[in-house]
Amino acid sequence: MSNRLPRHSSLRRPSRRSFLGMTAAGLSVPILGSCAGGVSSSDDGEGGGNELGQVDISPPSKYRGRDVNVVMWSAMGGVNGEALDALVEKFNESQDSIYAEVQFQGNYHESSPKLTAALRAGAVPDIMMLADTFWGRFLLNDVLEPLNGYLTDDFNRDNYVEALFDEGLVGDELYWLSYGRSTPLFYYNKDAFAEIGLPDRGPETWTELREWGAELSKLTVQGQPLKVHAFTGDDDWQFMSAAWQFGGSLSDGLDVTINTGGAVDAAAWQQRFIFEDQMGYMAESSAVDFGTGVVATTITSTGALRGIYENAEFEVGTAFLPAEVTTGVPTGGMGFSLLRDVPQERKDAAFEVLKFLGQPDNAAEWSLASGYLPIVKAAVDEPELAEQIAEDPNRSTAVEQLPMAQGSDAIRSYLPNGTDIIISGLQEIFSSGSADVQSVFDRVAGELEEGVERIRDDYDRYFG
Amino acid sequence: MTVSQTVQTSTTPLEGTSLTSHSTASPPSSIGGDAGARGAADRTVTRRRRRRHSREYLLFLVLVSPNLLLIGTFEYWPVIYNAYLSLTRWNMLSGVPVWVGLDNYQSLLTSSSFHTVMYNTLLFTGTVVIGSVVIGLALAVLFNQKVRGRGFVRTVAFAPHIVSGAAVATLWLFIFNPDYGLSRFVLNQVGLSSPRWVSDSDWALASLIIVFLWKGIGFVAIVYLAGLQSLPEDVYEAAKLDGARAWTTFRRITLPLLSPVTFFVLVITIIGTFQAYDMIAVMTGGGPGNATTTLSWYIYEQGFQASDAGRAAASAMILFVILLIVTGLQTKYAQRKVHYQ
């Protein structure tokens, strides 16, 4: 018996070859399965008109059983997120056929890839919050719903600040409805300015800021010289305005211009301001640094005003952006888009939510809570907002500066990693005094142009 | 013999009756009378075996299929599909991937930013690996001394290992803050001014290395400590009798005896650093410029910032091949050089 055991068990055990065979068979099942899935889903995508599912939504009991559920993916956390939640809750209470739910998906950089994944998976939100530089990539891939058909006689372009509304237009068709819109503002520490006898206003030009800087940096904070200006290293929005102010641009359409003229001048000026003049630096968070008082001035969004107020133990001043060769003020912020292949019933319901948010009283509430610009014209007549704008000069700065503002250069809006490439170049310049601006921007331009090749055809379909 | 017995005992409960019937009912084929009878018996046996075989294969399939399915779906299939994607151009949004052959590899290998990425990756991995081994071993030797409170110190040293990378990174961002961070305070005490750590391209990678070492070293030290404590006493006594000095003993006895541990630490650390992502995401986002863009971060950038699935997949394949080579080399080296007890 004992000498039969080995043979015995070798009989029972599958041989190495058959084991491998079975392994291969086992493996090929999921592979074939996935192949099949891949093929069919892409076929659907090509055909169009297929109906996208919805991401998970679980209405609380009091809203259960309504005709339509609508999901909004939001990129707003903190105070702004709470304000948006409150408004959507107000929407749910205002009627009884639609339930809307806000789902926070992280900042724009995080939520946008999630939408890509959701589209592949075939289950999507009904309303997508997209930053001004993020909706373009979805437009070019034909996934956004044209919105003109949803506008009505009493809810249309006329209700909105036209320049902001028009940024969502492609030709005459609306694809992106402005909501949390902003411009950059020049923030300055009024106490520091007063201490050395500077006028109570922002500098008119960058050159003037540099003159003032010599005085400002004589002040000390926490034992170190007060820094004059915090440059932003994780966004290229502020730099774009500087490029404009120095007479240049990042791109003309999709033709890259960052390595020419004013853009190069602006970067070289800022690099000198940081390393030769020792007045500026690249901040990890310019709004936080400014709020805590380690730097006298910075440029950041109107939307940061509330947060800065909460931090600052000094009097906060705001001003128009400094000019140089010319003025330059970009708009920014976010709006909402709907997705083309969602069933009509859900798209209709989703637009009801957007309409509700665009009512003057709700738009005013949003601006009050967040600090974003009033996008709906009638909102500024709402008593509370009107009062605040009248009382707080920092509020009116943004509103007064708005007529000068214009939308981003196309390279930021349509090339998915356009801003990332530019930011990477800016960081190189802002973090090293020996980086040669021209050659850094030549490299940046090269990478941008390489990316443009991939999107040019789609861009021309919409804008050509 | 021992092995197959073990196998049999361990499988018996699973296979139950089929096993019992087999061992009692089937005579070994070598026993038999005349050729015809033998042939018939053989045929019967073969048929039975075949039936039993197929039943057992079926059972085998049933038992392994959940694991195979899981591993196949979540390990092998992604690798295979990734290899396919690396030969295509696709932005993950529009229709279908377009076949482009080796274009992605060609553009990667000729791009200067990719060279910087590879340089960063090698510098980062190399420094972290060497640092982990040297400091980890030194700590382990220290922890192995019979001093008071060493249990506490060991725990403290190990603690960072179990904290999540994102939390560690956030914490260190505060420490590194040049305006109000702890590092500024400490450096000021010794008369130095704090660099702008993560926003200075000369310091950013160093910051990451420091944090990565800080987080990983406790684990390495504990592994080495376990190794140290399992070393045989007798060789040390012999060395002592022969009058070997402490350093010689360490170099000639401890190090070689610890080589399996070193091997393990190398594998773990190399793979860990090559895949470093969370801390880079929180601390530098690959910047300033691309000063801290390592291969794993680059894959993320290409995939989720640039929406370039092809290039991301090609970079991932390069990472895959590198890790494959590293593992292969280590295995080969280990077989020759590592002393197992």
Short mmCIF file of N, CA and C in Angstrom, two decimals, chain A residues 58-67 69 99:
data_model
loop_
_atom_site.label_atom_id
_atom_site.label_comp_id
_atom_site.label_asym_id
_atom_site.label_seq_id
_atom_site.Cartn_x
_atom_site.Cartn_y
_atom_site.Cartn_z
N SER A 58 -29.22 57.64 -4.16
CA SER A 58 -30.13 57.08 -3.16
C SER A 58 -30.90 58.21 -2.46
N PRO A 59 -32.07 58.52 -2.97
CA PRO A 59 -32.86 59.61 -2.40
C PRO A 59 -33.24 59.30 -0.96
N PRO A 60 -33.16 60.28 -0.08
CA PRO A 60 -33.66 60.08 1.27
C PRO A 60 -35.16 59.83 1.22
N SER A 61 -35.68 59.21 2.28
CA SER A 61 -37.06 58.71 2.20
C SER A 61 -38.07 59.78 1.81
N LYS A 62 -37.85 61.02 2.25
CA LYS A 62 -38.89 62.02 1.96
C LYS A 62 -38.93 62.41 0.49
N TYR A 63 -37.84 62.11 -0.26
CA TYR A 63 -37.86 62.42 -1.69
C TYR A 63 -37.98 61.17 -2.56
N ARG A 64 -38.14 60.02 -1.92
CA ARG A 64 -38.20 58.78 -2.68
C ARG A 64 -39.48 58.74 -3.51
N GLY A 65 -39.36 58.12 -4.68
CA GLY A 65 -40.55 57.93 -5.49
C GLY A 65 -40.90 59.11 -6.38
N ARG A 66 -40.01 60.07 -6.51
CA ARG A 66 -40.27 61.16 -7.44
C ARG A 66 -40.09 60.68 -8.87
N ASP A 67 -40.64 61.42 -9.81
CA ASP A 67 -40.64 60.98 -11.22
C ASP A 67 -39.22 60.79 -11.76
N ASN A 69 -34.89 61.22 -10.91
CA ASN A 69 -33.74 61.55 -10.06
C ASN A 69 -32.63 62.12 -10.92
N TYR A 99 -35.96 64.82 -7.95
CA TYR A 99 -35.03 64.84 -6.84
C TYR A 99 -33.62 65.02 -7.39
#
